[in-house]
Amino acid sequence: MMNRTFVRAAAGAALSLTLIAATSTAAAAYPDRPIRIVIGFPAGGPLDQHARLLTDKLQAVLGQPLIVDYKPGAGGSVGADAVAKSAPDGYTLMLANTGVAVINGALYSKLPYDTLRDFVPVARTAMQPLALLVTPKLPVKDLRQFIDYAKARPGQINYGSAGNGGISHLVPEMFKTATGTFMVHIPYRGSAPAFT
């Protein structure tokens, strides 16, 4: 089922790219050169893995190479800024997560771009579930036991995230508020470093 969903999303993205290109450059066949896909996070994380799968499928459909360009920093804002400043010709695209597309605009008082003005959504290519994972060394077997354990040890449990202000940071903060627990946030520079 996951594979079928992915193929449909990739086909939808390819169709969307083709339609956008057709309306912006009716005279030229699109694409006639490689397409750059910018990711505002380091290699090895979920967006990188998704991009690798997506580009393999899209290259076959579009007949041009898709080059993944990593521009990590500031919760994806460095990459988003690079895309916002690129020519609006369909040859520089951004693979963004919820943080880049939604959260950063609310979190940061000043960004070098305007999400609503500078970007046009083309296709949703994935949905990313979130899970609460703990080390098997903790003496807990379910969520209730974990909450009780954390409440009894305020500030003694750490949790890692892909960086400040992203979904992997804000959801645990909401969890802490909802459960009355206090855990220490350890921000990493992307998802891949957070898991190692």
CSV table of C-alpha atoms in Angstrom, one decimal:
chain,number,residue,atom,x,y,z
A,1,MET,CA,0.0,0.0,0.0
A,2,MET,CA,2.8,2.4,0.9
A,3,ASN,CA,4.5,1.8,-2.5
A,4,ARG,CA,1.2,2.5,-4.4
A,5,THR,CA,0.7,5.7,-2.4
A,6,PHE,CA,4.2,6.8,-3.1
A,7,VAL,CA,3.9,6.1,-6.9
A,8,ARG,CA,0.7,8.1,-7.0
A,9,ALA,CA,2.3,11.0,-5.2
A,10,ALA,CA,5.3,10.9,-7.5
A,11,ALA,CA,3.1,10.8,-10.6
A,12,GLY,CA,1.0,13.7,-9.2
A,13,ALA,CA,4.2,15.7,-8.5
A,14,ALA,CA,5.4,15.0,-12.1
A,15,LEU,CA,2.1,16.0,-13.5
A,16,SER,CA,2.1,19.2,-11.4
A,17,LEU,CA,5.6,20.1,-12.5
A,18,THR,CA,4.7,19.5,-16.1
A,19,LEU,CA,1.5,21.7,-15.8
A,20,ILE,CA,3.4,24.5,-14.1
A,21,ALA,CA,6.1,24.4,-16.7
A,22,ALA,CA,3.6,24.4,-19.5
A,23,THR,CA,1.9,27.5,-18.2
A,24,SER,CA,5.1,29.4,-17.5
A,25,THR,CA,7.2,28.5,-20.6
A,26,ALA,CA,4.7,27.5,-23.3
A,27,ALA,CA,7.3,27.9,-26.1
A,28,ALA,CA,10.0,25.6,-24.6
A,29,ALA,CA,9.6,21.9,-23.8
A,30,TYR,CA,9.9,21.4,-20.0
A,31,PRO,CA,12.2,20.2,-18.7
A,32,ASP,CA,15.0,20.7,-21.1
A,33,ARG,CA,17.8,20.6,-18.5
A,34,PRO,CA,18.4,19.2,-15.0
A,35,ILE,CA,16.1,20.2,-12.1
A,36,ARG,CA,17.5,21.1,-8.7
A,37,ILE,CA,15.6,20.1,-5.6
A,38,VAL,CA,16.7,22.0,-2.5
A,39,ILE,CA,16.4,20.5,0.9
A,40,GLY,CA,17.0,22.8,3.9
A,41,PHE,CA,18.4,20.0,6.1
A,42,PRO,CA,21.5,17.7,6.1
A,43,ALA,CA,21.7,14.5,4.2
A,44,GLY,CA,20.6,11.3,5.9
A,45,GLY,CA,17.3,12.5,7.4
A,46,PRO,CA,13.7,11.8,6.4
A,47,LEU,CA,13.6,14.5,3.7
A,48,ASP,CA,16.8,13.2,2.1
A,49,GLN,CA,15.5,9.6,2.0
A,50,HIS,CA,12.2,10.8,0.6
A,51,ALA,CA,14.0,12.9,-2.0
A,52,ARG,CA,16.1,9.9,-3.2
A,53,LEU,CA,12.9,7.9,-3.8
A,54,LEU,CA,11.1,10.7,-5.4
A,55,THR,CA,13.9,11.8,-7.7
A,56,ASP,CA,14.3,8.2,-9.0
A,57,LYS,CA,10.7,8.1,-10.1
A,58,LEU,CA,10.5,11.7,-11.4
A,59,GLN,CA,13.7,11.3,-13.5
A,60,ALA,CA,12.2,8.4,-15.3
A,61,VAL,CA,9.0,10.4,-16.0
A,62,LEU,CA,10.6,13.8,-16.8
A,63,GLY,CA,13.6,12.5,-18.8
A,64,GLN,CA,16.0,14.8,-17.0
A,65,PRO,CA,18.3,14.5,-14.0
A,66,LEU,CA,17.0,15.8,-10.6
A,67,ILE,CA,19.8,17.0,-8.4
A,68,VAL,CA,19.3,17.1,-4.7
A,69,ASP,CA,21.0,20.2,-3.2
A,70,TYR,CA,21.4,20.3,0.6
A,71,LYS,CA,21.3,23.8,2.2
A,72,PRO,CA,20.9,23.1,5.9
A,73,GLY,CA,20.4,25.6,8.6
A,74,ALA,CA,17.9,27.6,10.7
A,75,GLY,CA,15.2,24.9,10.6
A,76,GLY,CA,15.2,24.7,6.8
A,77,SER,CA,15.1,28.5,6.3
A,78,VAL,CA,18.6,28.6,4.6
A,79,GLY,CA,17.4,26.3,1.9
A,80,ALA,CA,14.0,28.1,1.6
A,81,ASP,CA,15.8,31.4,1.2
A,82,ALA,CA,17.9,30.0,-1.6
A,83,VAL,CA,14.8,28.8,-3.5
A,84,ALA,CA,13.0,32.1,-2.9
A,85,LYS,CA,15.9,34.0,-4.5
A,86,SER,CA,16.2,31.6,-7.5
A,87,ALA,CA,14.7,32.3,-10.9
A,88,PRO,CA,11.0,31.3,-11.0
A,89,ASP,CA,11.5,29.0,-14.0
A,90,GLY,CA,10.6,25.6,-12.6
A,91,TYR,CA,14.3,24.4,-12.4
A,92,THR,CA,14.8,25.1,-8.7
A,93,LEU,CA,12.3,23.3,-6.5
A,94,MET,CA,12.1,22.8,-2.7
A,95,LEU,CA,11.2,19.7,-0.9
A,96,ALA,CA,9.9,21.1,2.4
A,97,ASN,CA,8.4,19.7,5.6
A,98,THR,CA,5.8,21.2,7.9
A,99,GLY,CA,8.5,23.3,9.7
A,100,VAL,CA,9.6,25.0,6.5
A,101,ALA,CA,6.2,25.4,5.0
A,102,VAL,CA,4.2,26.4,8.1
A,103,ILE,CA,6.0,26.6,11.5
A,104,ASN,CA,9.0,28.9,10.6
A,105,GLY,CA,6.7,31.7,9.5
A,106,ALA,CA,5.0,31.7,12.9
A,107,LEU,CA,8.1,31.0,14.9
A,108,TYR,CA,10.6,33.5,13.5
A,109,SER,CA,9.8,37.2,13.6
A,110,LYS,CA,11.9,37.9,10.5
A,111,LEU,CA,12.6,35.5,7.7
A,112,PRO,CA,14.5,36.5,4.5
A,113,TYR,CA,11.5,35.3,2.5
A,114,ASP,CA,7.7,35.3,2.7
A,115,THR,CA,6.3,31.8,2.5
A,116,LEU,CA,2.9,32.8,1.1
A,117,ARG,CA,4.4,35.2,-1.5
A,118,ASP,CA,7.6,33.4,-2.5
A,119,PHE,CA,6.4,29.8,-2.9
A,120,VAL,CA,3.6,27.9,-4.6
A,121,PRO,CA,2.7,24.4,-3.4
A,122,VAL,CA,3.0,21.9,-6.2
A,123,ALA,CA,2.2,18.6,-4.6
A,124,ARG,CA,2.1,16.8,-1.3
A,125,THR,CA,4.4,13.9,-1.7
A,126,ALA,CA,4.3,12.3,1.7
A,127,MET,CA,2.8,12.3,5.1
A,128,GLN,CA,5.1,11.8,8.0
A,129,PRO,CA,3.9,10.0,11.2
A,130,LEU,CA,5.5,10.9,14.5
A,131,ALA,CA,6.2,8.3,17.2
A,132,LEU,CA,7.4,8.6,20.8
A,133,LEU,CA,10.3,6.2,21.2
A,134,VAL,CA,12.2,5.4,24.4
A,135,THR,CA,15.3,3.4,25.1
A,136,PRO,CA,14.6,-0.2,26.2
A,137,LYS,CA,16.7,0.6,29.2
A,138,LEU,CA,13.9,2.6,30.8
A,139,PRO,CA,11.7,0.4,33.1
A,140,VAL,CA,8.4,1.3,31.2
A,141,LYS,CA,6.2,-0.8,29.0
A,142,ASP,CA,3.5,1.7,27.9
A,143,LEU,CA,2.7,5.4,27.7
A,144,ARG,CA,1.1,5.6,31.1
A,145,GLN,CA,4.2,4.1,32.7
A,146,PHE,CA,6.4,6.5,30.8
A,147,ILE,CA,4.4,9.6,31.9
A,148,ASP,CA,4.5,8.4,35.6
A,149,TYR,CA,8.3,7.8,35.3
A,150,ALA,CA,8.9,11.2,33.8
A,151,LYS,CA,6.7,13.0,36.4
A,152,ALA,CA,8.8,11.3,39.1
A,153,ARG,CA,12.0,12.5,37.5
A,154,PRO,CA,11.5,16.1,36.3
A,155,GLY,CA,14.5,17.4,34.3
A,156,GLN,CA,16.2,14.0,34.4
A,157,ILE,CA,15.0,12.7,31.0
A,158,ASN,CA,16.3,14.2,27.8
A,159,TYR,CA,14.7,14.1,24.4
A,160,GLY,CA,16.3,14.8,21.0
A,161,SER,CA,14.9,16.7,18.1
A,162,ALA,CA,16.0,17.6,14.6
A,163,GLY,CA,16.5,21.2,15.8
A,164,ASN,CA,14.8,24.1,17.5
A,165,GLY,CA,11.3,25.0,16.3
A,166,GLY,CA,10.6,22.0,14.1
A,167,ILE,CA,7.8,19.5,14.5
A,168,SER,CA,10.1,17.1,16.3
A,169,HIS,CA,10.7,19.8,18.9
A,170,LEU,CA,7.2,21.3,19.2
A,171,VAL,CA,5.2,18.1,19.5
A,172,PRO,CA,7.2,16.9,22.5
A,173,GLU,CA,6.8,20.3,24.0
A,174,MET,CA,3.0,19.9,23.6
A,175,PHE,CA,3.3,16.4,25.1
A,176,LYS,CA,5.1,17.9,28.1
A,177,THR,CA,2.4,20.5,28.6
A,178,ALA,CA,-0.4,18.0,28.2
A,179,THR,CA,1.1,15.5,30.6
A,180,GLY,CA,2.6,17.8,33.2
A,181,THR,CA,6.1,16.4,32.7
A,182,PHE,CA,9.4,18.2,32.3
A,183,MET,CA,12.0,16.7,30.0
A,184,VAL,CA,15.2,18.5,28.7
A,185,HIS,CA,15.2,19.3,25.0
A,186,ILE,CA,18.5,18.4,23.1
A,187,PRO,CA,18.4,20.0,19.6
A,188,TYR,CA,20.5,18.4,16.9
A,189,ARG,CA,21.3,19.7,13.4
A,190,GLY,CA,18.8,17.5,11.6
A,191,SER,CA,17.0,14.2,12.0
A,192,ALA,CA,20.0,12.0,11.1
A,193,PRO,CA,22.3,13.3,13.9
A,194,ALA,CA,19.4,13.1,16.3
A,195,PHE,CA,19.1,9.4,15.8
A,196,THR,CA,22.8,8.6,16.1
